[in-house]
Structures are given as structure tokens and as C-alpha cells.
Short mmCIF file of C-alpha atoms and ligand atoms in Angstrom, two decimals:
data_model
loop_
_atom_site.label_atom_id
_atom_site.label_comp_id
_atom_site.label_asym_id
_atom_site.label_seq_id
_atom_site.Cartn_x
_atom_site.Cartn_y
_atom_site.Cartn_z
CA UNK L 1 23.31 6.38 -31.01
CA UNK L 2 23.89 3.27 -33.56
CA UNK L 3 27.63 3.59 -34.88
CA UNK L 4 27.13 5.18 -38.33
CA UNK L 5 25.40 7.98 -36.56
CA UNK L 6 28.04 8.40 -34.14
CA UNK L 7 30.99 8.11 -37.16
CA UNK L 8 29.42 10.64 -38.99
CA UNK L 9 28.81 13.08 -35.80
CA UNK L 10 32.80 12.66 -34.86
CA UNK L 11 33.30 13.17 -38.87
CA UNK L 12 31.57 16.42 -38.96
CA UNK L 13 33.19 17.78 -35.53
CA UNK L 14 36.90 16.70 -37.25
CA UNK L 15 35.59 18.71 -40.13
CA UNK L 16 34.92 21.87 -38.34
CA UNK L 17 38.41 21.82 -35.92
CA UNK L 18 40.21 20.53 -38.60
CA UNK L 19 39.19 23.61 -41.13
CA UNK L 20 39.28 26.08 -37.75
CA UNK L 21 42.99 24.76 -37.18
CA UNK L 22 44.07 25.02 -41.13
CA UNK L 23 42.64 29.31 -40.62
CA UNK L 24 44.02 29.73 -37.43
CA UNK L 25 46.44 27.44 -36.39
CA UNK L 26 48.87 26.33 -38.47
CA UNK L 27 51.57 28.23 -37.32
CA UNK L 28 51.37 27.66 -33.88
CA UNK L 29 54.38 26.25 -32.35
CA UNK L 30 52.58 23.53 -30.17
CA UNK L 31 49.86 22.77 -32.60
CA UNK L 32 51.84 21.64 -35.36
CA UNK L 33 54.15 19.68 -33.34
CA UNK L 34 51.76 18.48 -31.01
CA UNK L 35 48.31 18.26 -32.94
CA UNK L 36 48.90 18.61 -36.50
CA UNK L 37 52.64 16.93 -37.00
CA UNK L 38 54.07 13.45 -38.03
CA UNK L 39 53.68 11.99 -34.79
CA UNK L 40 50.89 14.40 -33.37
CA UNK L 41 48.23 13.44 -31.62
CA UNK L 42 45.66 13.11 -34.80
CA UNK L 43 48.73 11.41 -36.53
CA UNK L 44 49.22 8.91 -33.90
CA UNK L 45 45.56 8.29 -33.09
CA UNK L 46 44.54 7.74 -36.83
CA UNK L 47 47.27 5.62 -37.68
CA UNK L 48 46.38 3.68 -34.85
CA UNK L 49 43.31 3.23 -35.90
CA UNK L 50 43.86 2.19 -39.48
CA UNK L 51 47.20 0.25 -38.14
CA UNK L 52 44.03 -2.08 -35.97
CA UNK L 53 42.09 -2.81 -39.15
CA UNK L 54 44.89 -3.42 -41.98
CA UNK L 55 46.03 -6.19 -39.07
CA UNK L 56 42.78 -7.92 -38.91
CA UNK L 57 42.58 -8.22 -42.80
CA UNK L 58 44.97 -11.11 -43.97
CA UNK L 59 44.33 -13.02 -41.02
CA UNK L 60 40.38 -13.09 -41.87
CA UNK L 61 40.58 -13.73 -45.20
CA UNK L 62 42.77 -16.53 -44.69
CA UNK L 63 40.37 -18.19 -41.91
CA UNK L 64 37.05 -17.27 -43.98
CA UNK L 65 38.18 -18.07 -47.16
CA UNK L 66 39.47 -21.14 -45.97
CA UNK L 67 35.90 -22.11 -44.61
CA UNK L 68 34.00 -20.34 -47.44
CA UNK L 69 36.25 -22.82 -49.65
CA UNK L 70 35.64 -26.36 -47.36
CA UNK L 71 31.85 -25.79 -47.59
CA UNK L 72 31.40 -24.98 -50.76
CA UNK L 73 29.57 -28.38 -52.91
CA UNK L 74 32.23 -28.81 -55.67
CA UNK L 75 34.95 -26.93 -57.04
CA UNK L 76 32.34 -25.61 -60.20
CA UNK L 77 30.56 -23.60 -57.75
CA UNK L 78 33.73 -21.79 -57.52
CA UNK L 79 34.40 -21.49 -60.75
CA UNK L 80 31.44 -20.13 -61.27
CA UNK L 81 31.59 -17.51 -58.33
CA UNK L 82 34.37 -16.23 -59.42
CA UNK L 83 33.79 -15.82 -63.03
CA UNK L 84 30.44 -14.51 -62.22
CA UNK L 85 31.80 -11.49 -60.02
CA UNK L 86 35.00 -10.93 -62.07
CA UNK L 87 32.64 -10.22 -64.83
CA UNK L 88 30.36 -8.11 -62.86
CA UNK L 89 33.28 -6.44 -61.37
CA UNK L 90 34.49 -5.22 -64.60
CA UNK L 91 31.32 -4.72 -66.48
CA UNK L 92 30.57 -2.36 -63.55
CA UNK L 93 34.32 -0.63 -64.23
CA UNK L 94 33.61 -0.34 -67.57
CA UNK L 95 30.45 1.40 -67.41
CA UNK L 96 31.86 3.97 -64.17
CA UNK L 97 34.64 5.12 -66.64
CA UNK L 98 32.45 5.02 -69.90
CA UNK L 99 29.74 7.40 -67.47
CA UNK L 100 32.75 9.59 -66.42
CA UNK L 101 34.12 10.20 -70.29
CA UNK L 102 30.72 11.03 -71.43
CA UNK L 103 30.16 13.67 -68.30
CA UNK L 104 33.40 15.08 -68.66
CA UNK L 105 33.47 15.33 -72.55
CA UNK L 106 29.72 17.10 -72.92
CA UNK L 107 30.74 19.44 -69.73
CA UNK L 108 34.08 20.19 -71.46
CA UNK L 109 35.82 20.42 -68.62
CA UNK L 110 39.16 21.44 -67.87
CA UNK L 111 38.48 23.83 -71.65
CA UNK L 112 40.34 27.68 -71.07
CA UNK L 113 41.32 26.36 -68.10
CA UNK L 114 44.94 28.11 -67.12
CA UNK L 115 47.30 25.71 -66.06
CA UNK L 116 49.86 28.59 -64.11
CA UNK L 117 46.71 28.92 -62.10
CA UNK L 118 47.03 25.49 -60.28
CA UNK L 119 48.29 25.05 -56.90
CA UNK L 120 50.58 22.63 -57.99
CA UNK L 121 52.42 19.97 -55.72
CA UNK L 122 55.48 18.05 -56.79
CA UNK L 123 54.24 14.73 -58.30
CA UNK L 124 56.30 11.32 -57.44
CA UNK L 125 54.18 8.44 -58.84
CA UNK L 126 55.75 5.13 -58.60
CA UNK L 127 55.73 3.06 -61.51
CA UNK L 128 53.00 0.28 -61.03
CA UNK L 129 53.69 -2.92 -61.43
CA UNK L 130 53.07 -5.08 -65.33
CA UNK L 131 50.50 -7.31 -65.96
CA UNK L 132 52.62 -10.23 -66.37
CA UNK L 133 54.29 -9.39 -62.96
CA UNK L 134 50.98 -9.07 -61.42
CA UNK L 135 49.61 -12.30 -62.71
CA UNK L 136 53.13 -14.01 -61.39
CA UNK L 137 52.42 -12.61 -58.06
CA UNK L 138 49.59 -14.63 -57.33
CA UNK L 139 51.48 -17.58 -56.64
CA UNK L 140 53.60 -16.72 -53.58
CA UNK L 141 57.34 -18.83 -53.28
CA UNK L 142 56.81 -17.93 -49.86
CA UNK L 143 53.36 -18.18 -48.22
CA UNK L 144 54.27 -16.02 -44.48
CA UNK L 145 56.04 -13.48 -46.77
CA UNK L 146 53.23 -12.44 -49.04
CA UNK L 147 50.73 -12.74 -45.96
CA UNK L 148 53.43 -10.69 -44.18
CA UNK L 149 53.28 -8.27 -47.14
CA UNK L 150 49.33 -8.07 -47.42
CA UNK L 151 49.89 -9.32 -50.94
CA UNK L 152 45.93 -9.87 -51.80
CA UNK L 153 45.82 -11.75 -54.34
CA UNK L 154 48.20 -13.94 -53.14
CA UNK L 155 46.46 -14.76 -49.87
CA UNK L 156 43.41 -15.75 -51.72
CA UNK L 157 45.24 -17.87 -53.56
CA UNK L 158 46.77 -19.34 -50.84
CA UNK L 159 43.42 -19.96 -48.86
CA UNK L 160 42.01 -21.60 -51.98
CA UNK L 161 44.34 -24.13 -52.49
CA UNK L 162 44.54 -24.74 -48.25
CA UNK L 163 40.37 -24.61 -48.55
CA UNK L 164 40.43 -27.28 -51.47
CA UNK L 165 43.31 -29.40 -49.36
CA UNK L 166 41.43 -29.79 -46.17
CA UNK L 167 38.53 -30.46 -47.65
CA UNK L 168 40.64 -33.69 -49.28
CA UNK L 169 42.09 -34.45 -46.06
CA UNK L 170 39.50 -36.68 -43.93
CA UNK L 171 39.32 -36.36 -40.84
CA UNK L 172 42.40 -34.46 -40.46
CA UNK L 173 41.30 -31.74 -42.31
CA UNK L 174 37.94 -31.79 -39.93
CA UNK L 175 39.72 -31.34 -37.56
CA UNK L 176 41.95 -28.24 -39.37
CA UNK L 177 38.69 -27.02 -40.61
CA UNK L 178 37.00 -26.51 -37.03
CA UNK L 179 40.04 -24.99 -35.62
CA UNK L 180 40.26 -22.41 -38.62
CA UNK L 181 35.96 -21.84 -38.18
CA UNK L 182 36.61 -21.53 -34.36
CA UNK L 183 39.48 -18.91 -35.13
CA UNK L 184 37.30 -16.79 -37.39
CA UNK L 185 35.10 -16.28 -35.29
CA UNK L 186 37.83 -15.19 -32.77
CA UNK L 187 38.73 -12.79 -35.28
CA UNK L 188 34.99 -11.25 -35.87
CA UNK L 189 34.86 -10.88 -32.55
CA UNK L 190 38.19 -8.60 -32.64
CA UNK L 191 36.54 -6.42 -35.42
CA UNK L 192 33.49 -5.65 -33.63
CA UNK L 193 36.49 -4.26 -31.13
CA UNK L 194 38.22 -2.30 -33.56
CA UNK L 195 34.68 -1.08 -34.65
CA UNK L 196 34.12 0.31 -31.23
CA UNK L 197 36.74 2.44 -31.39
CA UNK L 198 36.06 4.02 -35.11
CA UNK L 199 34.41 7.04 -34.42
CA UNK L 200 38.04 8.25 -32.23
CA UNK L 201 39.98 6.86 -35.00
CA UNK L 202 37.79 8.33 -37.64
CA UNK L 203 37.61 11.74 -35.46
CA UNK L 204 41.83 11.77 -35.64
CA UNK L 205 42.01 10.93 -39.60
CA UNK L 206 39.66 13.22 -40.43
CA UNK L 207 40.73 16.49 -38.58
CA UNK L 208 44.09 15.96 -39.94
CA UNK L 209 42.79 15.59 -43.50
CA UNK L 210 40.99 18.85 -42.93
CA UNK L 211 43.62 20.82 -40.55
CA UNK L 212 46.69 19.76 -43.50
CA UNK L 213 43.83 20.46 -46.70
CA UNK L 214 43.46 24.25 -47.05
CA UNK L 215 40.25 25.13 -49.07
CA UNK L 216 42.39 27.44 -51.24
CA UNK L 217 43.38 24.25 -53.05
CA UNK L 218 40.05 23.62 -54.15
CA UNK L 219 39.22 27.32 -55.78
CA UNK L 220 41.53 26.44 -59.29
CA UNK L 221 39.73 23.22 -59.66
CA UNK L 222 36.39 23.19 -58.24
CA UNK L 223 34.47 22.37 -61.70
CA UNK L 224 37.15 19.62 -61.69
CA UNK L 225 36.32 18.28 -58.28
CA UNK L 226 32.13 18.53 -58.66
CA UNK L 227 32.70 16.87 -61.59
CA UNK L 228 34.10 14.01 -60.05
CA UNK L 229 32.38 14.16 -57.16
CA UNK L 230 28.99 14.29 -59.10
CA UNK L 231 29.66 11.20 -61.61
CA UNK L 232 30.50 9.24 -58.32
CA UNK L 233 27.27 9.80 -56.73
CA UNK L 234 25.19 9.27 -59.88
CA UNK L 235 27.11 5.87 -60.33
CA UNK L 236 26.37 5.08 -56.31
CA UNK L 237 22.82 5.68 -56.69
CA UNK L 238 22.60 4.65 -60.81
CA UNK L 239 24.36 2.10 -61.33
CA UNK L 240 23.91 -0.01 -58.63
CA UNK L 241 20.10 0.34 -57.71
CA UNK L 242 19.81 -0.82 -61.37
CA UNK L 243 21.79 -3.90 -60.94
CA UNK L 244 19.78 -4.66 -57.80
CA UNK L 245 17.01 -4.06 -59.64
CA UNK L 246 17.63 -6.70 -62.21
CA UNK L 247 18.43 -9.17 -59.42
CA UNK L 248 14.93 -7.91 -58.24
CA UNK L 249 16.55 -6.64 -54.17
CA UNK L 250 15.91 -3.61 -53.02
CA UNK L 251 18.45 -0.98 -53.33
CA UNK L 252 17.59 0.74 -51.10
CA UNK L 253 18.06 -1.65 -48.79
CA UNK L 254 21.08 -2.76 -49.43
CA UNK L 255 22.60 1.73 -49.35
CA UNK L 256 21.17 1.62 -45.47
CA UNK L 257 22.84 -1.13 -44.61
CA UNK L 258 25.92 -0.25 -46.04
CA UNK L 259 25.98 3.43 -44.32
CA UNK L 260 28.66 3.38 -42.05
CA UNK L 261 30.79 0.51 -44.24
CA UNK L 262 30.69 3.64 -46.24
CA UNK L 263 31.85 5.94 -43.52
CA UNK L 264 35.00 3.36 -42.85
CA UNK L 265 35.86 3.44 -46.36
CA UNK L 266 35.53 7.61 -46.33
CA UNK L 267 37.48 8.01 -43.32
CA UNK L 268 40.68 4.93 -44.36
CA UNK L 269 40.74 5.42 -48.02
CA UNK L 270 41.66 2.17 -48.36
CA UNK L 271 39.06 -0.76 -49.42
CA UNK L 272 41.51 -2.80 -48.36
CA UNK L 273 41.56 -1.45 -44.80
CA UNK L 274 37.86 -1.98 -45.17
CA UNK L 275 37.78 -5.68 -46.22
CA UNK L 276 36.81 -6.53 -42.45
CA UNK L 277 33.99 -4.20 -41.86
CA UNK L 278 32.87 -5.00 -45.30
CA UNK L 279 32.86 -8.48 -45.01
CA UNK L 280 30.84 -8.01 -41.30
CA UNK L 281 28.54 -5.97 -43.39
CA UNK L 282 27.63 -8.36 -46.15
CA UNK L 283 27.53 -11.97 -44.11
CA UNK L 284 25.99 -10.21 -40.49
CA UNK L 285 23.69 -7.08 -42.21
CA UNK L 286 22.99 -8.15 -45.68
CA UNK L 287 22.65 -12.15 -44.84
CA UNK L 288 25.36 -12.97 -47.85
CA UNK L 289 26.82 -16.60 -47.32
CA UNK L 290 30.20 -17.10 -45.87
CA UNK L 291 30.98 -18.97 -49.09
CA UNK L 292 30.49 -16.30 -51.17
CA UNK L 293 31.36 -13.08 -49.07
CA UNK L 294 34.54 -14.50 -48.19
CA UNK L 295 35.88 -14.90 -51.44
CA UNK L 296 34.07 -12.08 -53.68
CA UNK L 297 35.01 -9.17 -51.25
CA UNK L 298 38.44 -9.27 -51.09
CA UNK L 299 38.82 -10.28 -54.60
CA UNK L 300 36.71 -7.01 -55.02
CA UNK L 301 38.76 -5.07 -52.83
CA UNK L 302 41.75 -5.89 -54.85
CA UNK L 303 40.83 -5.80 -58.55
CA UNK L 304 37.00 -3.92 -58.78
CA UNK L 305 37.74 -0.11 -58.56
CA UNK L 306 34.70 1.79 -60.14
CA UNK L 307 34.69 4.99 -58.06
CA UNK L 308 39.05 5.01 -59.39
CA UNK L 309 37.85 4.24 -63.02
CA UNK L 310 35.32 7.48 -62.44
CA UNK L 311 38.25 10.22 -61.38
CA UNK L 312 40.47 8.66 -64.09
CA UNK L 313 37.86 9.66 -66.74
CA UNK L 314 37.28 12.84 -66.01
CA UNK L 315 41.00 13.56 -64.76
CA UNK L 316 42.06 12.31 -68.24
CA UNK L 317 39.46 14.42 -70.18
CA UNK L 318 39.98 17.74 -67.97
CA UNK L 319 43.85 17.43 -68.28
CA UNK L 320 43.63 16.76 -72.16
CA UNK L 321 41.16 20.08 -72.38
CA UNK L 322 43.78 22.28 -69.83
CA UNK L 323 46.68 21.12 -72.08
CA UNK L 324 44.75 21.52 -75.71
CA UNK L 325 45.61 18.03 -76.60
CA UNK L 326 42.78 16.31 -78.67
CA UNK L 327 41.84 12.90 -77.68
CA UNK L 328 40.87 10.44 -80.25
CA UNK L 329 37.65 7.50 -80.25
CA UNK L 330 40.40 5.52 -79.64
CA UNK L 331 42.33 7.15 -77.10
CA UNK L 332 39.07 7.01 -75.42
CA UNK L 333 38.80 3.25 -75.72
CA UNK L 334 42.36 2.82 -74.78
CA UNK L 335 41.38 5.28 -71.53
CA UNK L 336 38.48 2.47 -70.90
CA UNK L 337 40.60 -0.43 -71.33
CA UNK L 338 43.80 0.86 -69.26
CA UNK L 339 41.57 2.06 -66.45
CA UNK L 340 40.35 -1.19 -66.04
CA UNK L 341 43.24 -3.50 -66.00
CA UNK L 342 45.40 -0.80 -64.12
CA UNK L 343 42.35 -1.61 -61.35
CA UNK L 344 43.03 -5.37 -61.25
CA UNK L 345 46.87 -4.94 -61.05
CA UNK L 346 47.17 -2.49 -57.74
CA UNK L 347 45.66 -2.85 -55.01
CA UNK L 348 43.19 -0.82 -52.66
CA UNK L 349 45.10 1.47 -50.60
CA UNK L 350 44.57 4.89 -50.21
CA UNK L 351 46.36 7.26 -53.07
CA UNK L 352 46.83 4.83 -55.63
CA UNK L 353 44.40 5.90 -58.13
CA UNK L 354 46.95 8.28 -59.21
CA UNK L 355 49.39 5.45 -59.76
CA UNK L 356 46.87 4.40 -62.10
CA UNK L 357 46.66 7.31 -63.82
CA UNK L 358 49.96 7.66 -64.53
CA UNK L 359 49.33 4.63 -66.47
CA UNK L 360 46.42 5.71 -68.42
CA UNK L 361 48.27 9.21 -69.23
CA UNK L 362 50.97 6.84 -70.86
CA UNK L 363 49.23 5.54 -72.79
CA UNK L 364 47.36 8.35 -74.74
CA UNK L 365 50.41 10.32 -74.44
CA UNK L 366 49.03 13.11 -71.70
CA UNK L 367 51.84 14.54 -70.00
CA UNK L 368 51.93 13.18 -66.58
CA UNK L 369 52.88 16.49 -65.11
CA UNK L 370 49.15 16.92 -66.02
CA UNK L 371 48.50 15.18 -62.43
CA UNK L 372 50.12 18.18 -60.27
CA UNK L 373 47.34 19.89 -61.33
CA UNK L 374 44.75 17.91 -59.61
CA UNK L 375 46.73 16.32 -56.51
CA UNK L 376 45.99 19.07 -54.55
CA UNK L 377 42.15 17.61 -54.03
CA UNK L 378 43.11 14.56 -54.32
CA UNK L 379 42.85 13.10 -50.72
CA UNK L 380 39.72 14.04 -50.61
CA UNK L 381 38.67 12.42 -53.47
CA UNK L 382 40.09 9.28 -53.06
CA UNK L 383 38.28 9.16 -49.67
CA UNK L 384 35.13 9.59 -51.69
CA UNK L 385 35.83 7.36 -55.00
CA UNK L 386 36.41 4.18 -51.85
CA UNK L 387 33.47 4.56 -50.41
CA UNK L 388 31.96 4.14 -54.06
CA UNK L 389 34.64 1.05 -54.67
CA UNK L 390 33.91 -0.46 -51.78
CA UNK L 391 29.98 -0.56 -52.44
CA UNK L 392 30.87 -1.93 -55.40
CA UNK L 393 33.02 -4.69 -54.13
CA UNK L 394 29.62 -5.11 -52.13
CA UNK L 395 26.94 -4.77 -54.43
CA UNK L 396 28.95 -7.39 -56.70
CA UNK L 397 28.88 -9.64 -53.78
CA UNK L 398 25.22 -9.63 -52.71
CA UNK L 399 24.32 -9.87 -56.74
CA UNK L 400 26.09 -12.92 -57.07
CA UNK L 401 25.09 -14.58 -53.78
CA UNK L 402 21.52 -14.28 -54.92
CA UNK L 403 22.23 -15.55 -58.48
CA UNK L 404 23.82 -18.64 -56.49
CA UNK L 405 21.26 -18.96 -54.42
CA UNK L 406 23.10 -18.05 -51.14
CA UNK L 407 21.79 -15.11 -50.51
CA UNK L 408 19.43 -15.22 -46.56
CA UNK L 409 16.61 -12.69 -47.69
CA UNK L 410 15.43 -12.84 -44.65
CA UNK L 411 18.37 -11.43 -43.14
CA UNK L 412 19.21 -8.96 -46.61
CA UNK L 413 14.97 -7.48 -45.78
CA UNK L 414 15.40 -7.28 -42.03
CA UNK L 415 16.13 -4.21 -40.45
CA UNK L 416 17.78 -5.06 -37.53
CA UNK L 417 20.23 -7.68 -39.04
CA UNK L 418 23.55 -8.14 -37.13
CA UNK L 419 23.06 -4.13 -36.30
CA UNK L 420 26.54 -3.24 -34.58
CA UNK L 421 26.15 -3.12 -30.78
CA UNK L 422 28.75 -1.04 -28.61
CA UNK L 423 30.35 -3.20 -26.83
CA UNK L 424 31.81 -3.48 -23.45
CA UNK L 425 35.23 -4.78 -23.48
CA UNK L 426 35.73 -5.08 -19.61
CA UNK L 427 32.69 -7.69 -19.49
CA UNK L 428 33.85 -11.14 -20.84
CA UNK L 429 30.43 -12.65 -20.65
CA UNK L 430 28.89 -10.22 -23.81
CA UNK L 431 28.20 -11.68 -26.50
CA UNK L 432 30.71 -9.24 -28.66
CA UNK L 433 28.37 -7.33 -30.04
CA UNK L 434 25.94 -9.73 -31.70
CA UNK L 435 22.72 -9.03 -31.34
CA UNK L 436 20.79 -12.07 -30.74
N1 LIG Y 1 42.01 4.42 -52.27
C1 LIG Y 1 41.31 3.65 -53.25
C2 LIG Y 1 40.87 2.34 -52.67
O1 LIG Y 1 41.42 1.89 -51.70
C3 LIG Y 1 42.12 3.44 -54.49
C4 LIG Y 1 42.40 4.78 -55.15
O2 LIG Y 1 41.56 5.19 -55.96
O3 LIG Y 1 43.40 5.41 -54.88
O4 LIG Y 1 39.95 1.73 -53.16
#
């Protein structure tokens, strides 16, 4: 079995025990301490799990970056890149929320709906952080301690300016340059580890997803949900075959390949979590240069958010209809335009689309109590609006490495390209799950 099949067999069996153990279970004694609990055995396993992926990320996106950075012809080309997928990025953003208000508005949803009727949880959203701060961040006064915190932005900053240094430094920067090339691929090597073990992992975060989420939550707010749900699947299959199509790939393609980068991205509900499996995906499946990979995806993972932008749409349409407050062509607009920067200033980790939203409610003057009516599906959604982010971040990334001509379509058409091999971690003599 190749590993998305396997993910997505372990998914469904975590569906069915976790919904048996939400009917039956949930008051035994030994399940909820043992099982179910903080510190239970799906607790423990799936943090585990996610624990071995967020560690790989800063460490390769320093190394790749770094090497994506020293190759690269002149400092234009990176210029260029970047303004080339931070445009895409957003243009992409704008049309995912401008798709959800238009869905949302003509289905009227969230109209009679009766807001006592909500399962409601309590709501804490943090405040997110201001542009200005976020923009400050970048540059870190201490490099370890933004690495240490996983501060994005800041660690591609970082790796730029250490990528454009080495390259200035003769030989001793060859030198630098080898050992961080040599080190990266150390690091691939330890994903295709970690990947090993996903379907477990995946098996553990899903069963407690299901075992804690009670379908009654979803009765209320189903027209809600498949609204959501709906606008993120026409935007996966929409909006990106068409940009492939006008970079003349195949999309469909480029959706197998990215099958169980999808299933990660389900399962964490975090694109940031993702950023190594992603990155695997794009250089090993999809034949995307280092230069480019290594630089657009965890930019993307940071500020592109399209499958976000879609539940904030339709979340701020469907609470303005359940509260009989009357939104305004420029409310709308100001719904566009807050959706997308809120993306760019947090970062991808799992809940914080609601953070966002917060944001967004501010802004238009929607009570933000309005989110305790949708948090109950929540989780569930958020594992389904990353999977659509993190295609994006992808998409983006393949787009622009054809544009710059660094795209192997040799690799991108081949069906067999850097397929993920289970590996066998006793045997030091594998190749680490390469196929040759
Ligand atoms: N969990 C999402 C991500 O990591 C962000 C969100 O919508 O909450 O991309």
C-alpha cells in the first residue's frame, strides 16, 4: 500500500472508533483517562506525532533556504520570486474570500437562523498581533530565539541574509555552503522517518478529533458547515486547475501528487506542521527547484491562507444573517481586505482562523460572540480549510517555478517521481526512502 492509501485507511478506522467511543464511551472511567484524556493514549501518540514534524520545520528551512539562496544567479531572481508568489498568493486570497461572500450571500445563509439554538462554547480569542508589529518581527534581535520560537517569517529572513552572506564569502562560504547542503539532506532523510510513522500518528489525532467531536454539534449548523465545506472544494478543484491551466500543467497532475500532502495537512491542521512534507512534495514529486520551493513554501505557509479567507466569508455573512445586522458593499470590501492581511500577519497553526476572524468581525462591527456559534465545528473545519491552504502554498509554488523556468517537467509529468517508499529504519544501508 503507497502511504496516502494507508493514511487515509488509518483515517477512516480513527473515524469509525473515534465516533463509536463519543456514543458509547465517554463515560467510561478507563477510557477517558486512559484513551480519550489529556495525556491518553491518542493524546500522547498524536502529539507525538505532530511534536516530530513541527521539529523538523525551522531546521529545514534554514538549511534549504540557505542553499535555495547560494544558488540562485543574482539577487533579482529573488526579487522577482518573491514578488511573483506574494502576488499570486494574495490574488488567490482574494478571489477564495470574494467566491465565499458571493456563495454565502445568494444562499442567504445563516437568515431565520435561531441563535438560542447553537451549541455554544465559551469563546477566548487572543488578540492577534498589528501589522506594524508583524512587519517588526521579521527582523529577529536574537536569531536562536525566534528559531527557538518557530517565528516564520523571521527564519526566512534570517536564511536570506546567511544565503546572500555565504555566497559573498569565497571559499569560506563553500565550504559553509556544503556543510549546510550535506545537512539538508540529513534532514530529508529524517522526514521520510517521520513520514513512516504518519498513518499511527494520523490514526491517534484523528480518533481523538472524532471520540471529543459529538455529531450533535453539527445538527444547528449544518447549512453553515456544507457551506463552507462546499466553497472549499470548488476553490480546490476551481481555482487552481485554472491557474495551472494558464501556466499550461496539468492539474490534475499536480491534485495526485499532492494526495497525501493533503492528508498531513487534514490530520495536523497546521500548514506549518506541513512545511516539510510539503516541501518533499514539491522538489521530490512535482520536480520544483530547490531555489524556488525552499523559499515560496514556507513563505506560503506563513502568509497565503485561501481555504481561512473561505470560512471567514461565509462565517462573516452567516453570523451577520443569524444576528439581522445588514452588511454594506463596503463592509464587504473591508471583509476582503481584513481577511487578507489578517492571513499574512498569523501564522499557520491549527485554530487560528478564528483569531482572524475576530479581526474581521471588528472591523464591520459583528459581535464577536457571533463566533460561539460556529466553534463547535470548527476543528473540523480548520482541518479541511489546511489542506486547501496548503495546496495553495503549493500550487503558488509550482506556478512560479515554471514562470522562472525551474520547474523539471519531466519529474512534475512522471508518475512515479520521488513516490514515498516505507522505509526500514533498522537497515542503515537503504537509501531512505528514495526511489532511485
Ligand atoms: N490551521 C490553519 C493553517 O494552519 C489556519 C486556520 O485557518 O486556522 O493553515
Amino acid at each position: 500500500m503507497n502511504l496516502s492509501v494507508k493514511i487515509l485507511v488509518s483515517m477512516l478506522i480513527a473515524a469509525v472508533v473515534g465516533v463509536f467511543m463519543n456514543k458509547f464511551l465517554l463515560d467510561n472511567e478507563f477510557v477517558k483517562s486512559f484513551i480519550l484524556g489529556n495525556g491518553g493514549f491518542f493524546d500522547v501518540g498524536g502529539t507525538m506525532f505532530i511534536k516530530a514534524l513541527k521539529m523538523l520545520v525551522v531546521p529545514l528551512v534554514f538549511c534549504s533556504l540557505i542553499g535555495g539562496i547560494a544558488s540562485m544567479d543574482d539577487m533579482k531572481t529573488l526579487g522577482r520570486t518573491g514578488g511573483k508568489a506574494f502576488a499570486l498568493f494574495m490574488l488567490t486570497t482574494v478571489i477564495a474570500i470574494a467566491f465565499a461572500l458571493t456563495v454565502a450571500t445568494s444562499l442567504g445563509i445563516g437568515e431565520g437562523f435561531d441563535i438560542d439554538s447553537a451549541n455554544r462554547a465559551a469563546v477566548t480569542v487572543k488578540d492577534a498581533p498589528s501589522f506594524g508589529q508583524v512587519i517588526t518581527n521579521i527582523i529577529p534581535d536574537n536569531i536562536l530565539g525566534e528559531m527557538a520560537k518557530g517565528n516564520m517569517l523571521a527564519v526566512i529572513f534570517i536564511s536570506i541574509v546567511f544565503g546572500i552572506s555565504i555566497a559573498h564569502s569565497g571559499k569560506e562560504g563553500e565550504r559553509t555552503a556544503k556543510f549546510i547542503a550535506d545537512f539538508n539532506e540529513v534532514i530529508m532523510s529524517l522526514v521520510n522517518i517521520v513520514m513512516n510513522v504518519a498513518p499511527y500518528g494520523v490514526f491517534c489525532l484523528m480518533a481523538k478529533t472524532f471520540a471529543e467531536q459529538g455529531l450533535e454539534v453539527f445538527l444547528p449548523i449544518l447549512g453553515y458547515f456544507f457551506t463552507v465545506a462546499g466553497v472549499l472544494v470548488m476553490h480546490y478543484v476551481g481555482t487552481f486547475s485554472g491557474i495551472f491551466f494558464m501556466a499550461r500543467l496539468n492539474p490534475l497532475t499536480f491534485l495526485k501528487k499532492m494526495r497525501s500532502t493533503v492528508l498531513f495537512a487534514f490530520s495536523t491542521a497546521s500548514s506549518n506542521a506541513t512545511i516539510p512534507i510539503t516541501m518533499r512534495t514539491a522538489e521530490e514529486r512535482l520536480g520544483v527547484d530547490n531555489s524556488i520551493a525552499s523559499f515560496v513554501i514556507p513563505l506560503g505557509a506563513t502568509i497565503n491562507m485561501n481555504g481561512t479567507a473561505i470560512m471567514q466569508g461565509v462565517a462573516t455573512v452567516f453570523v451577520a444573517n443569524a444576528y439581522g445586522i445588514e452588511l454594506t458593499f463596503i463592509d464587504y470590501l473591508t471583509v476582503i481586505g481584513m481577511s487578507v492581511l489578517a492571513s499574512i500577519g498569523t501564522a499557520g497553526v491549527p485554530g487560528v482562523g478564528l483569531i482572524m476572524l475576530a479581526m474581521v468581525f471588528a472591523q464591520v462591527n459583528l459581535p464577536v460572540e457571533g463566533i460561539a456559534l460556529i466553534i463547535g465545528v470548527d476543528r473540523l473545519l480548520d482541518m479541511m480549510r489546511t489542506a486547501v491552504n496548503v495546496t495553495g502554498d503549493a500550487a503558488v509554488t509550482v506556478v512560479v517555478a515554471k514562470t522562472e523556468k525551474k520547474l523539471n517537467l519531466e519529474t512534475y509529468n512522471d508518475p512515479e517521481a520521488g513516490i514515498f517508499d516505507a522505509i526500514d529504519v533498522n537497515s542503515h544501508e537503504h537509501d531512505l526512502g528514495h526511489k532511485a
